[in-house]
């Protein structure tokens, strides 16, 4: 089992970084997890940020299947998410991409095999990463038949 | 402006507690925030937990209008949420209720004036509290015309 989490930028809030690392540690019991974080764009113009970061993403992801976290994507519940992970992981690997502070280009959206929305509400880049690893951990517990620790 | 956040139980993860307190501090600039946390039930039976905690909630909330966070509630986006807060706060106060580890009784659900879902995905009690204060903070920034710090 191999899961890769790709994102430009850093996790900004210390408390989120602690939580993110905590879930990565827990996930190591279930799968080989790798985190690929690109340098974020230094431009102050949101448009240029999106453009520069998306170019790097397209180059890195070239020819690979990936799921993009996108507020305008499709919503699924936790059980559907665990079924999705189970199905995908049996094939090869799963790559999740979380866009930078200002999101990603249309090109990245079009290249994504699946666009997943966690909520119609807008969360920060860092919060999205925390929710993603928590949901992957929850899915792994469901797949392995273990009770979730509330 | 007065906002009350009511929940049984404690925030379990230290990193979430740090984040929750951070957002409460930031929110103090915009509104009078109060947190009412009841002792959680000590029963090991989820059904009894729900029953005991819900009884306390019903007693405390008696006759007051409140919004219940509920995975089966209505989803709204961040702008709709800020419009909701703006409208409600002009009337008097807003009370948000987050159920305990195993949720709340049907009675609490029926008494709620609005049942708000943050996501079709299941989050822990503690994570729901963190997301709620982050979204209230985001809404307050929108209402006051300030840019959101990403």
mmCIF file of N, CA and C in Angstrom, chain A residues 12-13 15-16 18-20 22-23 26 75-78 81 101-102 116-124 127 130-131 134-135 138 148-150, chain B residues 12-13 15-16 18-20 22-23 26 75-78 81 101-102 116-124 127 130-131 134-135 138 148-150:
data_model
loop_
_atom_site.group_PDB
_atom_site.id
_atom_site.type_symbol
_atom_site.label_atom_id
_atom_site.label_comp_id
_atom_site.label_asym_id
_atom_site.label_seq_id
_atom_site.Cartn_x
_atom_site.Cartn_y
_atom_site.Cartn_z
ATOM 1 N N UNK A 12 1.174 26.129 7.757
ATOM 2 C CA UNK A 12 1.520 27.400 8.417
ATOM 3 C C UNK A 12 1.324 27.396 9.929
ATOM 4 N N UNK A 13 0.258 26.745 10.391
ATOM 5 C CA UNK A 13 -0.005 26.796 11.826
ATOM 6 C C UNK A 13 0.715 25.648 12.531
ATOM 7 N N UNK A 15 0.071 24.201 15.335
ATOM 8 C CA UNK A 15 -0.807 23.155 15.881
ATOM 9 C C UNK A 15 -1.279 22.202 14.788
ATOM 10 N N UNK A 16 -1.456 22.711 13.572
ATOM 11 C CA UNK A 16 -1.862 21.838 12.461
ATOM 12 C C UNK A 16 -0.708 20.921 12.063
ATOM 13 N N UNK A 18 1.609 19.763 14.009
ATOM 14 C CA UNK A 18 1.679 18.705 15.031
ATOM 15 C C UNK A 18 0.645 17.615 14.720
ATOM 16 N N UNK A 19 -0.595 18.037 14.420
ATOM 17 C CA UNK A 19 -1.670 17.096 14.114
ATOM 18 C C UNK A 19 -1.389 16.312 12.846
ATOM 19 N N UNK A 20 -0.907 16.994 11.832
ATOM 20 C CA UNK A 20 -0.595 16.364 10.535
ATOM 21 C C UNK A 20 0.451 15.264 10.740
ATOM 22 N N UNK A 22 1.209 13.739 13.515
ATOM 23 C CA UNK A 22 0.633 12.698 14.371
ATOM 24 C C UNK A 22 -0.130 11.672 13.514
ATOM 25 N N UNK A 23 -0.957 12.168 12.578
ATOM 26 C CA UNK A 23 -1.715 11.242 11.720
ATOM 27 C C UNK A 23 -0.816 10.492 10.749
ATOM 28 N N UNK A 26 0.590 7.629 12.665
ATOM 29 C CA UNK A 26 -0.415 6.567 12.843
ATOM 30 C C UNK A 26 -0.657 5.807 11.540
ATOM 31 N N UNK A 75 -18.527 15.482 -3.360
ATOM 32 C CA UNK A 75 -18.536 15.142 -1.936
ATOM 33 C C UNK A 75 -18.882 13.668 -1.759
ATOM 34 N N UNK A 76 -18.181 13.016 -0.870
ATOM 35 C CA UNK A 76 -18.532 11.636 -0.518
ATOM 36 C C UNK A 76 -18.455 11.521 0.998
ATOM 37 N N UNK A 77 -19.135 10.524 1.554
ATOM 38 C CA UNK A 77 -19.039 10.376 3.005
ATOM 39 C C UNK A 77 -17.848 9.472 3.369
ATOM 40 N N UNK A 78 -17.618 9.328 4.663
ATOM 41 C CA UNK A 78 -16.418 8.617 5.127
ATOM 42 C C UNK A 78 -16.387 7.164 4.646
ATOM 43 N N UNK A 81 -15.520 7.091 1.042
ATOM 44 C CA UNK A 81 -14.099 7.434 0.924
ATOM 45 C C UNK A 81 -13.227 6.206 1.224
ATOM 46 N N UNK A 101 -2.115 27.944 -1.423
ATOM 47 C CA UNK A 101 -2.975 28.937 -0.770
ATOM 48 C C UNK A 101 -4.090 29.433 -1.689
ATOM 49 N N UNK A 102 -3.764 29.663 -2.963
ATOM 50 C CA UNK A 102 -4.752 30.228 -3.882
ATOM 51 C C UNK A 102 -5.315 29.200 -4.870
ATOM 52 N N UNK A 116 -12.084 15.684 -5.335
ATOM 53 C CA UNK A 116 -12.772 15.373 -4.091
ATOM 54 C C UNK A 116 -12.979 16.634 -3.259
ATOM 55 N N UNK A 117 -14.213 16.862 -2.846
ATOM 56 C CA UNK A 117 -14.502 18.000 -1.957
ATOM 57 C C UNK A 117 -14.771 17.483 -0.552
ATOM 58 N N UNK A 118 -14.096 18.066 0.426
ATOM 59 C CA UNK A 118 -14.328 17.665 1.821
ATOM 60 C C UNK A 118 -15.549 18.366 2.381
ATOM 61 N N UNK A 119 -15.886 19.512 1.788
ATOM 62 C CA UNK A 119 -16.961 20.340 2.326
ATOM 63 C C UNK A 119 -17.253 21.471 1.351
ATOM 64 N N UNK A 120 -18.497 22.005 1.325
ATOM 65 C CA UNK A 120 -18.727 23.195 0.511
ATOM 66 C C UNK A 120 -18.087 24.430 1.158
ATOM 67 N N UNK A 121 -17.685 24.301 2.429
ATOM 68 C CA UNK A 121 -17.029 25.413 3.111
ATOM 69 C C UNK A 121 -15.568 25.490 2.703
ATOM 70 N N UNK A 122 -15.038 26.703 2.709
ATOM 71 C CA UNK A 122 -13.651 26.900 2.332
ATOM 72 C C UNK A 122 -12.770 26.747 3.565
ATOM 73 N N UNK A 123 -11.829 25.824 3.495
ATOM 74 C CA UNK A 123 -10.862 25.681 4.577
ATOM 75 C C UNK A 123 -9.506 26.162 4.066
ATOM 76 N N UNK A 124 -8.614 26.485 4.990
ATOM 77 C CA UNK A 124 -7.271 26.859 4.562
ATOM 78 C C UNK A 124 -6.569 25.622 3.993
ATOM 79 N N UNK A 127 -5.469 23.424 6.865
ATOM 80 C CA UNK A 127 -6.574 22.688 7.487
ATOM 81 C C UNK A 127 -7.019 21.534 6.572
ATOM 82 N N UNK A 130 -4.765 18.633 7.079
ATOM 83 C CA UNK A 130 -5.045 17.943 8.346
ATOM 84 C C UNK A 130 -6.283 17.051 8.209
ATOM 85 N N UNK A 131 -7.341 17.604 7.612
ATOM 86 C CA UNK A 131 -8.571 16.824 7.436
ATOM 87 C C UNK A 131 -8.337 15.619 6.536
ATOM 88 N N UNK A 134 -6.549 12.869 8.426
ATOM 89 C CA UNK A 134 -7.447 12.292 9.430
ATOM 90 C C UNK A 134 -8.439 11.352 8.757
ATOM 91 N N UNK A 135 -8.948 11.751 7.587
ATOM 92 C CA UNK A 135 -9.914 10.922 6.873
ATOM 93 C C UNK A 135 -9.252 9.672 6.279
ATOM 94 N N UNK A 138 -8.914 7.375 9.197
ATOM 95 C CA UNK A 138 -10.239 6.826 9.519
ATOM 96 C C UNK A 138 -10.623 5.731 8.508
ATOM 97 N N UNK A 148 -12.878 2.925 15.326
ATOM 98 C CA UNK A 148 -12.215 4.239 15.286
ATOM 99 C C UNK A 148 -12.116 4.799 16.690
ATOM 100 N N UNK A 149 -10.930 5.308 17.045
ATOM 101 C CA UNK A 149 -10.807 5.938 18.345
ATOM 102 C C UNK A 149 -11.344 7.350 18.261
ATOM 103 N N UNK A 150 -12.451 7.576 18.950
ATOM 104 C CA UNK A 150 -13.149 8.870 18.870
ATOM 105 C C UNK A 150 -12.360 9.998 19.487
ATOM 106 N N UNK B 12 -10.023 16.360 23.001
ATOM 107 C CA UNK B 12 -9.096 15.288 23.390
ATOM 108 C C UNK B 12 -7.660 15.481 22.913
ATOM 109 N N UNK B 13 -7.492 15.996 21.704
ATOM 110 C CA UNK B 13 -6.137 16.108 21.173
ATOM 111 C C UNK B 13 -5.545 17.459 21.568
ATOM 112 N N UNK B 15 -3.191 19.168 20.185
ATOM 113 C CA UNK B 15 -2.981 20.100 19.069
ATOM 114 C C UNK B 15 -4.287 20.786 18.674
ATOM 115 N N UNK B 16 -5.407 20.078 18.827
ATOM 116 C CA UNK B 16 -6.699 20.692 18.501
ATOM 117 C C UNK B 16 -7.063 21.729 19.570
ATOM 118 N N UNK B 18 -5.019 23.564 21.253
ATOM 119 C CA UNK B 18 -4.205 24.757 20.970
ATOM 120 C C UNK B 18 -4.867 25.579 19.859
ATOM 121 N N UNK B 19 -5.287 24.902 18.799
ATOM 122 C CA UNK B 19 -5.928 25.591 17.671
ATOM 123 C C UNK B 19 -7.255 26.206 18.074
ATOM 124 N N UNK B 20 -8.039 25.480 18.827
ATOM 125 C CA UNK B 20 -9.354 25.961 19.286
ATOM 126 C C UNK B 20 -9.176 27.244 20.098
ATOM 127 N N UNK B 22 -6.654 29.262 20.070
ATOM 128 C CA UNK B 22 -6.105 30.301 19.194
ATOM 129 C C UNK B 22 -7.242 31.038 18.461
ATOM 130 N N UNK B 23 -8.198 30.274 17.904
ATOM 131 C CA UNK B 23 -9.309 30.903 17.190
ATOM 132 C C UNK B 23 -10.240 31.654 18.148
ATOM 133 N N UNK B 26 -8.664 34.965 18.713
ATOM 134 C CA UNK B 26 -8.835 35.840 17.544
ATOM 135 C C UNK B 26 -10.276 36.345 17.455
ATOM 136 N N UNK B 75 -25.953 21.508 4.408
ATOM 137 C CA UNK B 75 -24.631 22.052 4.093
ATOM 138 C C UNK B 75 -24.773 23.449 3.495
ATOM 139 N N UNK B 76 -23.907 24.338 3.908
ATOM 140 C CA UNK B 76 -23.869 25.669 3.302
ATOM 141 C C UNK B 76 -22.406 26.034 3.071
ATOM 142 N N UNK B 77 -22.164 26.960 2.163
ATOM 143 C CA UNK B 77 -20.770 27.342 1.950
ATOM 144 C C UNK B 77 -20.381 28.480 2.899
ATOM 145 N N UNK B 78 -19.110 28.864 2.847
ATOM 146 C CA UNK B 78 -18.589 29.838 3.812
ATOM 147 C C UNK B 78 -19.313 31.190 3.706
ATOM 148 N N UNK B 81 -22.679 30.869 5.247
ATOM 149 C CA UNK B 81 -22.502 30.780 6.698
ATOM 150 C C UNK B 81 -22.287 32.177 7.294
ATOM 151 N N UNK B 101 -19.136 12.634 21.843
ATOM 152 C CA UNK B 101 -18.457 11.616 21.032
ATOM 153 C C UNK B 101 -19.431 10.780 20.204
ATOM 154 N N UNK B 102 -20.573 10.440 20.798
ATOM 155 C CA UNK B 102 -21.521 9.567 20.090
ATOM 156 C C UNK B 102 -22.765 10.318 19.586
ATOM 157 N N UNK B 116 -26.763 22.182 11.087
ATOM 158 C CA UNK B 116 -25.720 22.537 10.127
ATOM 159 C C UNK B 116 -24.726 21.393 9.958
ATOM 160 N N UNK B 117 -24.477 21.015 8.714
ATOM 161 C CA UNK B 117 -23.471 19.995 8.436
ATOM 162 C C UNK B 117 -22.238 20.651 7.827
ATOM 163 N N UNK B 118 -21.079 20.363 8.378
ATOM 164 C CA UNK B 118 -19.834 20.917 7.830
ATOM 165 C C UNK B 118 -19.356 20.093 6.638
ATOM 166 N N UNK B 119 -19.796 18.834 6.596
ATOM 167 C CA UNK B 119 -19.295 17.904 5.579
ATOM 168 C C UNK B 119 -20.092 16.616 5.656
ATOM 169 N N UNK B 120 -20.221 15.880 4.534
ATOM 170 C CA UNK B 120 -20.835 14.547 4.641
ATOM 171 C C UNK B 120 -19.879 13.562 5.319
ATOM 172 N N UNK B 121 -18.620 13.951 5.457
ATOM 173 C CA UNK B 121 -17.643 13.083 6.116
ATOM 174 C C UNK B 121 -17.779 13.205 7.638
ATOM 175 N N UNK B 122 -17.467 12.131 8.316
ATOM 176 C CA UNK B 122 -17.563 12.126 9.772
ATOM 177 C C UNK B 122 -16.255 12.618 10.366
ATOM 178 N N UNK B 123 -16.337 13.669 11.151
ATOM 179 C CA UNK B 123 -15.153 14.152 11.865
ATOM 180 C C UNK B 123 -15.332 13.851 13.348
ATOM 181 N N UNK B 124 -14.233 13.836 14.081
ATOM 182 C CA UNK B 124 -14.360 13.651 15.529
ATOM 183 C C UNK B 124 -15.026 14.890 16.122
ATOM 184 N N UNK B 127 -12.463 17.667 16.315
ATOM 185 C CA UNK B 127 -12.171 18.275 15.012
ATOM 186 C C UNK B 127 -13.330 19.175 14.581
ATOM 187 N N UNK B 130 -12.990 22.480 16.232
ATOM 188 C CA UNK B 130 -11.933 23.289 15.615
ATOM 189 C C UNK B 130 -12.426 23.917 14.311
ATOM 190 N N UNK B 131 -13.087 23.100 13.479
ATOM 191 C CA UNK B 131 -13.590 23.604 12.197
ATOM 192 C C UNK B 131 -14.638 24.683 12.416
ATOM 193 N N UNK B 134 -13.016 27.970 13.383
ATOM 194 C CA UNK B 134 -12.287 28.520 12.239
ATOM 195 C C UNK B 134 -13.271 29.150 11.253
ATOM 196 N N UNK B 135 -14.417 28.489 11.051
ATOM 197 C CA UNK B 135 -15.422 29.022 10.123
ATOM 198 C C UNK B 135 -16.107 30.266 10.696
ATOM 199 N N UNK B 138 -13.638 32.992 10.125
ATOM 200 C CA UNK B 138 -13.644 33.335 8.692
ATOM 201 C C UNK B 138 -14.878 34.180 8.357
ATOM 202 N N UNK B 148 -9.158 37.518 4.441
ATOM 203 C CA UNK B 148 -8.848 36.366 5.283
ATOM 204 C C UNK B 148 -7.364 36.053 5.197
ATOM 205 N N UNK B 149 -6.741 35.815 6.364
ATOM 206 C CA UNK B 149 -5.334 35.427 6.323
ATOM 207 C C UNK B 149 -5.263 33.938 6.029
ATOM 208 N N UNK B 150 -4.738 33.624 4.863
ATOM 209 C CA UNK B 150 -4.709 32.232 4.388
ATOM 210 C C UNK B 150 -3.785 31.359 5.219
#
